[in-house]
Amino acid sequence: MVTWNNLDTLTSYAKLKDLKDHVDIKEAMAGENGAKRVAEYSAPMASGLSFNYAAKQVDDEVLDVLAELADEHQLVDKFEELYNGAIINTGEQRLVLHHLARRQLGKDVIVDGVNKRDFYVEQQKKAADFANKVHAGEITNEAGETFTTVVQIGIGGSDLGPRALYIALENWAKTNGCAKMEAKFISNVDPDDAAAVLNSIDVSRSLFIVVSKSGTTLETLTNEAFVKDALVKAGLNPSKHMLTATSETSPLAKSDDYLAAFFMDDFIGGRYSSVSSVGGVILSLAFGPDVFARILDGMAEEDKLATNKDIKANPDLLDALIGVYERNVQGYPETAVLPYSQALSRFPAHLQQCDMESNGKSVNRFGEPVDYVTGPIIFGEPGTNGQHSFYQLLHQGTDIVPLQFVGFKDSQLATDVVIEGSTSQKKLCANVAAQIVAFACGKDDENNNKKFEGGRPSSIIIGDQLTPESLGSLLAHFENKIMFQGFIWNVNSFDQEGVQLGKVLAKRVLAHETDGALKAYSDLFEI
Ligand SMILES: O=P(O)(O)OC[C@H]1O[C@H](O)[C@H](O)[C@@H](O)[C@@H]1O
């Protein structure tokens, strides 16, 4: 049995606090010692990735205390409890089972007589069969033509993860002969979002998946009606074009309006649902079930590493622990995620939800206020574009922002050219290497304006190429990191009461049940 304690009750945490500013990264990363750290401070991840933390503000002494903290706080045991079906989501009294959708880890979890692993696998098979039939032309539109496009209608967790994964593999799939259908996404209730997507496709050859775990989200239901209206106006029968991915208890599950329905359940949180039916249907349709299965394999392999008690062999836990050291001991309020990969352009946006909706909490899992800071602000953009934007603040601003780089030796598509002695891919990699050292070591100058203090910590996840497997491992890494951090802060990372208030107030505005400031703002828009 594990015990859930606040971070500030731990002996190891008191020890860790004594290690504030223990490592001067500028010094640690200088000369041969820096080279030694790059070689030694690296933890293997799944799918050939590795987590290199040489430029983080840690040394063996800090790592030892982080290992003590992991033990004292029973972090890996807590993970074990989670995937074996304990009620980890205390706010909603729910199990947290997204790891089971990756088909591995732990015992069978039976709820109301249903084996949950079998349920998730069955839904994946259902999506695979459906996708195969669409690709084979066995499921067509009413005119007998094949479907060429699939549009996901969803928001938040029903949009960000699947969209980030689709974008990550869209061009890879085209060059590797597995692009089956084009995918598009409608999420915002701004009518311009749906209109722009509808204007860009042939609706008669399109499938639309209404994705909503709850089946009650205003934006998604509005966009569903928007699309149905467009189908009807085009003389088409919406029920021959629309699918749903939802939980079995949602209002959408009870409707006969869909060509097919795919299910998930309340035990997979929206932001952790990318590879449940929420993302599985669109990704299987877009790339084929085999590619989707490869993403799952990459996740499952990384999940296995997250069960290691040795923190140096558990990159997800190690990354989480270092993040907590930075947040709670060093006092850094943000973390930037900086993929040097255009394919990962929406990955930071997905991580913003995953991380901030999970750990943006001020009370512990028993509802009591905590006396320490929790989740950092997450933001990011792909490099090198970010370098020409907010990196100024990262290099010379008054706040130190820990950085999480991601980079690959090879590009995804074989197209590249040598210009002035190097390929574009080499230039990309040279930039990330240079940035890590520039942030860590800085540069002295007599002119303060040109001086870089350095001492800015970063890590990098590095791999050969972004493939379905490495993408899956990368996603699982961050999901597991966020979960471990939630355990460390003793918060419930699996509910999101903080987003409810805005939704309730928006409904009141639309029903004209307002007064005071809310009425005044509504009047500005003539609602
Ligand atoms: O999938 P749905 O039930 O439509 O929910 C979509 C989104 O709604 C809310 O805003 C939640 O905060 C998100 O976590 C969720 O992903």
XYZ file of C-alpha atoms and ligand atoms in Angstrom:
543
model
C 0.000 0.000 0.000
C 1.232 3.470 -0.791
C 0.738 6.565 1.340
C -0.113 9.896 -0.201
C 1.748 12.722 1.504
C 2.394 16.333 0.663
C 5.827 17.053 -0.761
C 6.787 19.280 2.172
C 6.365 16.433 4.661
C 9.257 14.457 3.134
C 12.724 14.256 4.683
C 14.245 14.007 1.209
C 12.502 17.228 0.174
C 14.083 19.090 3.102
C 17.446 17.727 1.951
C 16.748 18.784 -1.612
C 15.928 22.315 -0.513
C 19.374 22.537 1.066
C 20.778 21.906 -2.402
C 19.463 25.148 -3.900
C 21.975 26.590 -6.386
C 24.188 23.602 -5.701
C 25.313 23.303 -9.322
C 26.709 26.147 -11.401
C 25.837 24.903 -14.889
C 28.183 27.397 -16.478
C 31.056 25.862 -14.584
C 29.809 22.302 -14.886
C 29.421 22.531 -18.649
C 32.748 24.228 -19.333
C 35.644 22.379 -20.996
C 36.177 18.633 -20.756
C 33.907 18.295 -17.737
C 31.032 19.447 -19.946
C 31.896 16.791 -22.542
C 31.987 14.175 -19.779
C 28.564 15.219 -18.531
C 27.095 15.001 -22.057
C 28.336 11.402 -22.276
C 27.289 10.377 -18.752
C 24.082 12.237 -18.050
C 21.990 10.407 -20.585
C 19.140 7.973 -19.932
C 18.019 5.611 -22.682
C 14.367 5.929 -23.688
C 12.276 3.637 -25.877
C 12.443 3.621 -29.702
C 16.103 4.603 -29.743
C 15.497 7.968 -28.060
C 17.584 9.219 -25.170
C 17.030 11.814 -22.484
C 20.169 13.872 -22.078
C 20.255 16.012 -18.939
C 23.905 17.131 -18.987
C 22.900 20.804 -19.108
C 20.438 20.522 -16.219
C 21.325 22.006 -12.840
C 22.085 18.602 -11.290
C 25.109 16.565 -10.246
C 25.490 13.181 -8.570
C 24.642 14.631 -5.165
C 21.394 16.212 -6.369
C 20.531 13.041 -8.299
C 21.052 10.942 -5.159
C 18.599 13.073 -3.221
C 16.119 12.940 -6.111
C 16.429 9.133 -6.006
C 15.752 9.223 -2.256
C 12.708 11.377 -2.870
C 11.421 8.916 -5.506
C 11.770 6.089 -2.970
C 10.394 7.931 0.026
C 7.403 9.142 -2.000
C 6.837 5.629 -3.494
C 6.509 7.134 -6.946
C 6.888 3.953 -8.962
C 4.582 2.091 -6.543
C 2.007 4.810 -7.116
C 2.300 4.301 -10.860
C 1.787 0.579 -10.282
C -1.358 1.303 -8.263
C -2.592 3.516 -11.075
C -2.270 0.995 -13.885
C -3.626 -1.794 -11.714
C -6.871 0.110 -11.284
C -6.794 2.119 -8.030
C -9.005 5.205 -7.746
C -6.273 7.721 -8.496
C -8.627 10.422 -9.765
C -9.890 11.320 -6.298
C -11.825 14.407 -7.443
C -14.106 12.371 -9.684
C -13.633 9.044 -7.851
C -12.390 7.380 -11.025
C -9.764 4.902 -12.113
C -7.055 6.187 -14.470
C -6.537 3.635 -17.210
C -5.007 5.280 -20.255
C -1.966 2.994 -20.034
C -4.214 -0.001 -20.639
C -5.126 1.421 -24.033
C -1.479 0.868 -24.919
C -2.213 -2.823 -24.260
C 0.499 -3.398 -21.662
C 1.316 -3.214 -17.975
C -0.346 -4.663 -14.968
C -3.207 -6.885 -14.033
C -6.537 -7.097 -15.785
C -8.833 -4.386 -14.495
C -12.452 -5.479 -14.309
C -15.163 -2.861 -13.830
C -18.822 -3.922 -13.710
C -17.830 -7.252 -15.219
C -15.946 -5.662 -18.126
C -12.249 -6.349 -18.640
C -11.065 -2.845 -19.467
C -8.005 -3.864 -21.455
C -10.201 -6.095 -23.634
C -12.645 -3.223 -24.042
C -9.961 -0.809 -25.280
C -8.442 -3.415 -27.590
C -11.891 -4.285 -28.947
C -12.509 -0.617 -29.774
C -9.130 -0.396 -31.495
C -10.023 -3.464 -33.572
C -13.381 -1.959 -34.425
C -11.658 1.230 -35.630
C -9.117 -0.833 -37.588
C -11.853 -2.890 -39.307
C -13.815 0.225 -40.132
C -10.705 1.962 -41.535
C -9.762 -1.082 -43.604
C -13.243 -1.189 -45.097
C -13.156 2.503 -45.945
C -9.737 2.103 -47.563
C -10.884 -0.954 -49.506
C -13.931 0.920 -50.815
C -16.321 -1.405 -48.953
C -17.736 1.549 -47.060
C -18.469 4.399 -49.455
C -20.704 7.423 -49.802
C -24.227 7.018 -51.126
C -23.014 7.470 -54.707
C -20.622 4.534 -54.217
C -17.520 6.767 -54.250
C -14.645 6.248 -51.834
C -14.099 8.594 -48.919
C -10.919 10.633 -49.321
C -11.026 12.934 -46.283
C -11.740 12.566 -42.598
C -12.595 15.533 -40.384
C -12.407 15.405 -36.602
C -14.874 17.646 -34.745
C -13.720 17.996 -31.135
C -11.963 20.338 -28.740
C -9.420 20.141 -25.892
C -8.347 16.558 -25.388
C -10.619 15.546 -28.251
C -8.582 17.701 -30.600
C -5.063 18.611 -29.456
C -3.413 15.201 -29.078
C -4.886 13.596 -32.200
C -4.114 16.740 -34.213
C -0.505 16.908 -32.928
C -0.011 13.221 -33.781
C -1.566 13.596 -37.225
C 0.592 16.601 -38.090
C 3.659 14.764 -36.761
C 3.200 11.923 -39.253
C 1.308 13.557 -42.113
C 4.311 14.099 -44.369
C 6.163 11.025 -43.137
C 3.139 8.948 -44.223
C 3.136 10.496 -47.683
C 6.800 9.648 -48.259
C 6.426 6.166 -46.778
C 3.386 5.147 -48.819
C 0.943 4.997 -45.920
C -1.099 8.149 -46.411
C -4.599 6.739 -46.795
C -6.829 9.774 -46.253
C -6.332 13.454 -45.646
C -7.332 14.553 -42.137
C -8.694 17.930 -41.045
C -9.791 19.238 -37.657
C -12.570 21.566 -36.544
C -12.362 22.642 -32.914
C -13.121 26.301 -32.269
C -16.722 27.477 -31.989
C -15.600 30.423 -34.117
C -17.652 29.785 -37.289
C -14.602 30.673 -39.367
C -12.928 27.444 -38.234
C -15.676 25.117 -39.512
C -16.304 27.256 -42.611
C -12.625 27.262 -43.599
C -12.369 23.472 -43.270
C -15.633 22.888 -45.140
C -14.496 25.222 -47.920
C -11.281 23.264 -48.313
C -12.792 19.778 -48.799
C -15.254 17.857 -50.945
C -17.939 17.150 -48.327
C -19.486 14.400 -50.443
C -16.242 12.383 -50.126
C -15.674 13.199 -46.434
C -16.289 11.396 -43.169
C -16.792 13.505 -40.032
C -16.030 12.137 -36.571
C -17.814 13.895 -33.716
C -15.392 13.336 -30.859
C -16.510 14.179 -27.359
C -15.972 12.041 -24.317
C -18.813 13.730 -22.452
C -20.999 14.346 -25.501
C -22.038 17.660 -23.986
C -19.313 20.128 -25.027
C -20.902 23.248 -26.478
C -18.273 23.900 -29.141
C -18.344 20.350 -30.454
C -22.132 20.038 -30.549
C -22.361 23.412 -32.284
C -19.781 22.380 -34.873
C -21.556 19.070 -35.406
C -24.758 20.969 -36.210
C -22.752 23.344 -38.447
C -21.376 20.417 -40.467
C -24.733 18.623 -40.646
C -26.252 21.795 -42.027
C -23.543 21.906 -44.726
C -24.157 18.243 -45.600
C -27.905 18.757 -45.882
C -27.390 21.859 -48.024
C -25.167 19.754 -50.302
C -28.049 17.264 -50.670
C -26.307 14.609 -48.574
C -27.578 12.453 -45.715
C -25.517 13.354 -42.595
C -25.952 9.903 -41.061
C -24.019 8.417 -43.997
C -21.076 10.734 -43.333
C -20.890 11.101 -39.590
C -19.211 8.913 -37.003
C -18.757 9.442 -33.296
C -16.104 8.632 -30.734
C -17.517 9.079 -27.254
C -18.025 7.385 -23.921
C -20.782 4.785 -23.712
C -22.690 6.868 -21.195
C -22.734 10.079 -23.270
C -25.811 11.403 -25.104
C -24.003 10.832 -28.432
C -23.793 7.112 -27.711
C -27.580 6.897 -27.671
C -28.054 8.462 -31.089
C -28.746 6.573 -34.325
C -27.464 9.486 -36.380
C -24.036 7.983 -36.965
C -22.648 5.578 -39.525
C -20.531 4.062 -36.749
C -19.818 4.738 -33.072
C -16.522 4.062 -31.260
C -16.213 4.125 -27.519
C -13.923 5.069 -24.687
C -14.865 5.507 -21.048
C -14.585 7.782 -18.026
C -11.339 6.144 -16.956
C -9.345 7.806 -19.727
C -9.038 11.560 -19.222
C -9.523 13.730 -22.318
C -5.907 14.931 -22.419
C -4.664 11.341 -22.083
C -7.040 10.000 -24.724
C -4.987 10.518 -27.914
C -4.663 6.795 -28.545
C -8.095 5.726 -27.324
C -10.945 5.944 -29.838
C -10.559 9.719 -29.569
C -7.416 9.635 -31.713
C -7.431 6.011 -32.821
C -10.251 6.377 -35.317
C -8.866 9.362 -37.213
C -5.276 8.090 -37.121
C -6.325 4.629 -38.350
C -8.319 6.235 -41.156
C -5.542 8.685 -42.078
C -2.537 6.347 -41.931
C -3.954 2.823 -41.650
C -4.261 0.683 -38.514
C -0.690 -0.610 -38.813
C 0.826 2.827 -38.374
C -1.503 3.485 -35.455
C -0.373 0.209 -33.866
C 3.240 1.349 -34.224
C 2.467 4.500 -32.218
C 0.956 2.273 -29.503
C 4.060 0.061 -29.523
C 6.285 3.104 -28.968
C 4.108 4.187 -26.054
C 4.011 0.729 -24.486
C 7.802 0.459 -24.641
C 8.231 3.814 -22.905
C 5.578 2.911 -20.297
C 7.633 -0.139 -19.377
C 10.644 2.067 -18.644
C 8.459 4.164 -16.352
C 8.171 1.134 -14.024
C 11.936 1.125 -13.236
C 12.768 2.080 -9.673
C 16.260 3.195 -10.627
C 15.705 6.814 -11.655
C 18.618 6.741 -14.105
C 16.860 3.933 -15.969
C 13.502 5.689 -15.808
C 13.743 8.802 -18.001
C 10.107 9.798 -17.417
C 10.559 9.809 -13.652
C 13.972 11.442 -13.856
C 12.650 14.260 -16.038
C 9.768 14.720 -13.560
C 12.095 14.873 -10.564
C 14.462 17.356 -12.197
C 11.422 19.470 -13.126
C 10.289 19.524 -9.502
C 13.787 20.493 -8.349
C 13.665 23.407 -10.814
C 10.138 24.436 -9.849
C 10.193 23.992 -6.073
C 13.826 24.429 -5.105
C 15.165 26.770 -7.769
C 11.803 28.551 -8.046
C 11.543 28.701 -11.847
C 7.923 29.339 -12.865
C 7.882 28.199 -16.510
C 9.155 25.448 -18.754
C 9.538 25.770 -22.518
C 9.180 22.798 -24.850
C 11.256 23.340 -27.972
C 11.112 20.642 -30.644
C 13.638 21.044 -33.438
C 11.250 19.293 -35.782
C 8.619 21.005 -37.911
C 6.487 17.848 -37.696
C 6.126 18.480 -33.954
C 4.695 21.961 -34.505
C 1.512 21.238 -32.488
C 3.209 19.105 -29.862
C 3.815 22.025 -27.455
C 0.131 22.979 -27.742
C -0.860 19.450 -26.780
C 1.571 19.459 -23.869
C 0.168 22.759 -22.662
C -3.169 21.060 -22.055
C -1.687 17.810 -20.859
C 0.576 19.470 -18.316
C -1.262 22.593 -17.205
C -4.734 21.012 -17.050
C -3.254 18.136 -15.060
C -1.007 19.907 -12.590
C -2.371 23.458 -12.480
C -3.773 22.760 -9.005
C -3.578 24.437 -5.590
C -5.146 21.717 -3.478
C -3.880 18.209 -2.841
C -5.729 15.046 -3.772
C -7.718 15.314 -0.536
C -8.861 18.862 -1.340
C -6.528 20.589 1.148
C -4.519 23.639 0.036
C -0.833 22.904 -0.525
C 1.914 25.138 0.753
C 4.242 24.878 -2.225
C 4.129 25.688 -5.914
C 2.845 23.079 -8.388
C 2.703 22.846 -12.203
C 4.782 25.334 -14.215
C 3.546 27.368 -17.167
C 4.308 25.438 -20.350
C 4.856 27.035 -23.724
C 6.859 26.358 -26.835
C 7.365 26.526 -30.558
C 9.505 24.554 -32.952
C 13.097 25.639 -33.363
C 14.599 27.322 -35.197
C 11.523 29.575 -35.522
C 11.425 30.185 -31.768
C 15.034 31.376 -31.918
C 13.875 34.361 -33.940
C 11.096 35.115 -31.515
C 11.052 34.596 -27.735
C 14.588 33.218 -27.301
C 15.748 36.769 -26.570
C 13.939 36.577 -23.223
C 15.185 33.029 -22.665
C 18.795 34.150 -23.148
C 18.806 37.565 -21.518
C 15.484 38.023 -19.682
C 15.227 38.369 -15.915
C 13.511 34.972 -15.458
C 15.335 31.698 -15.881
C 13.166 29.341 -17.932
C 14.165 25.657 -17.951
C 14.104 24.273 -21.489
C 13.153 20.909 -22.924
C 14.623 20.460 -26.380
C 13.680 17.628 -28.717
C 15.768 16.863 -31.790
C 16.459 14.183 -34.408
C 19.613 13.344 -36.330
C 17.719 12.649 -39.558
C 14.861 14.493 -41.187
C 11.569 12.703 -41.788
C 11.450 13.237 -45.528
C 14.460 12.377 -47.633
C 14.473 15.752 -49.393
C 17.397 17.957 -48.395
C 20.146 19.955 -50.078
C 23.727 20.897 -49.304
C 24.060 24.659 -49.135
C 27.401 26.180 -48.176
C 28.773 22.823 -47.108
C 25.921 21.456 -45.004
C 22.383 20.119 -45.378
C 19.396 21.896 -43.845
C 19.085 19.017 -41.356
C 22.692 19.537 -40.225
C 21.990 23.247 -39.843
C 18.946 22.432 -37.713
C 20.970 20.076 -35.489
C 23.864 22.563 -35.274
C 21.426 25.158 -34.017
C 20.033 23.027 -31.209
C 23.520 21.974 -30.073
C 24.650 25.611 -30.129
C 21.594 26.764 -28.191
C 22.096 24.248 -25.370
C 25.664 25.419 -24.841
C 24.833 29.103 -25.261
C 22.094 28.821 -22.608
C 24.340 26.900 -20.231
C 27.650 28.691 -20.675
C 26.651 32.184 -21.802
C 29.182 34.650 -23.170
C 31.117 37.363 -21.463
C 31.314 40.842 -22.945
C 32.424 44.217 -21.693
C 29.199 45.600 -23.045
C 26.405 44.437 -20.692
C 23.945 44.561 -23.539
C 25.888 41.871 -25.356
C 26.597 39.804 -22.258
C 24.907 36.405 -21.773
C 24.899 35.289 -18.137
C 24.417 31.611 -19.033
C 23.422 29.248 -16.224
C 20.136 28.471 -17.997
C 19.265 24.787 -17.697
C 18.067 22.572 -20.512
C 17.630 18.920 -21.417
C 17.255 17.306 -24.799
C 15.421 14.242 -25.994
C 17.368 13.088 -28.984
C 16.613 10.374 -31.533
C 17.450 9.214 -35.035
C 14.169 10.099 -36.688
C 10.582 10.957 -35.864
C 8.714 7.741 -36.720
C 5.405 6.337 -35.407
C 7.337 4.479 -32.692
C 9.501 7.379 -31.547
C 6.469 9.688 -31.642
C 4.591 7.254 -29.378
C 7.534 7.040 -26.982
C 7.845 10.813 -26.874
C 4.158 11.231 -26.084
C 4.236 8.548 -23.382
C 7.352 10.157 -21.892
C 5.609 13.468 -21.332
C 2.360 11.882 -20.129
C 4.300 9.828 -17.595
C 6.440 12.774 -16.568
C 3.311 14.816 -15.846
C 1.790 11.916 -13.898
C 4.925 11.524 -11.753
C 5.013 15.260 -11.066
C 1.382 15.108 -9.961
C 2.336 12.318 -7.558
C 5.239 14.392 -6.243
C 3.029 17.426 -5.616
C 0.307 15.103 -4.248
C -2.289 16.704 -6.515
C -4.957 14.966 -8.544
C -3.664 15.283 -12.118
C -6.785 13.762 -13.608
C -9.624 16.218 -13.107
C -10.048 19.793 -14.359
C -12.581 21.734 -12.319
C -10.759 24.922 -13.281
C -12.138 24.912 -16.797
C -15.773 24.487 -15.783
C -16.542 27.991 -14.547
C -16.035 29.698 -17.924
C -18.318 27.150 -19.590
C -21.106 27.757 -17.065
C -20.850 31.528 -17.416
C -20.871 31.363 -21.240
C -24.154 29.431 -21.072
C -25.596 32.093 -18.778
C -24.587 34.816 -21.222
C -26.296 33.009 -24.106
C -29.443 32.546 -21.991
C -29.353 36.277 -21.088
C -29.205 35.378 -17.401
C -26.593 37.993 -16.563
C -26.050 41.099 -14.519
C -23.164 43.315 -13.438
C -19.870 42.993 -15.258
C -21.002 39.893 -17.144
C -23.961 41.788 -18.598
C -21.759 44.763 -19.454
C -19.284 42.582 -21.340
C -22.152 40.737 -23.098
C -23.583 44.069 -24.187
C -20.245 45.055 -25.745
C -20.772 42.160 -28.169
C -24.518 42.814 -28.541
C -25.223 39.188 -27.547
O -14.258 15.341 -25.068
P -15.138 16.353 -24.423
O -16.021 15.757 -23.379
O -15.941 17.105 -25.463
O -14.241 17.369 -23.683
C -13.377 18.268 -24.322
C -12.594 19.055 -23.306
O -13.540 19.691 -22.470
C -13.102 20.374 -21.326
O -12.712 21.665 -21.661
C -12.045 19.687 -20.531
O -11.400 20.578 -19.709
C -11.015 19.030 -21.421
O -10.205 18.219 -20.613
C -11.682 18.193 -22.459
O -10.708 17.561 -23.210
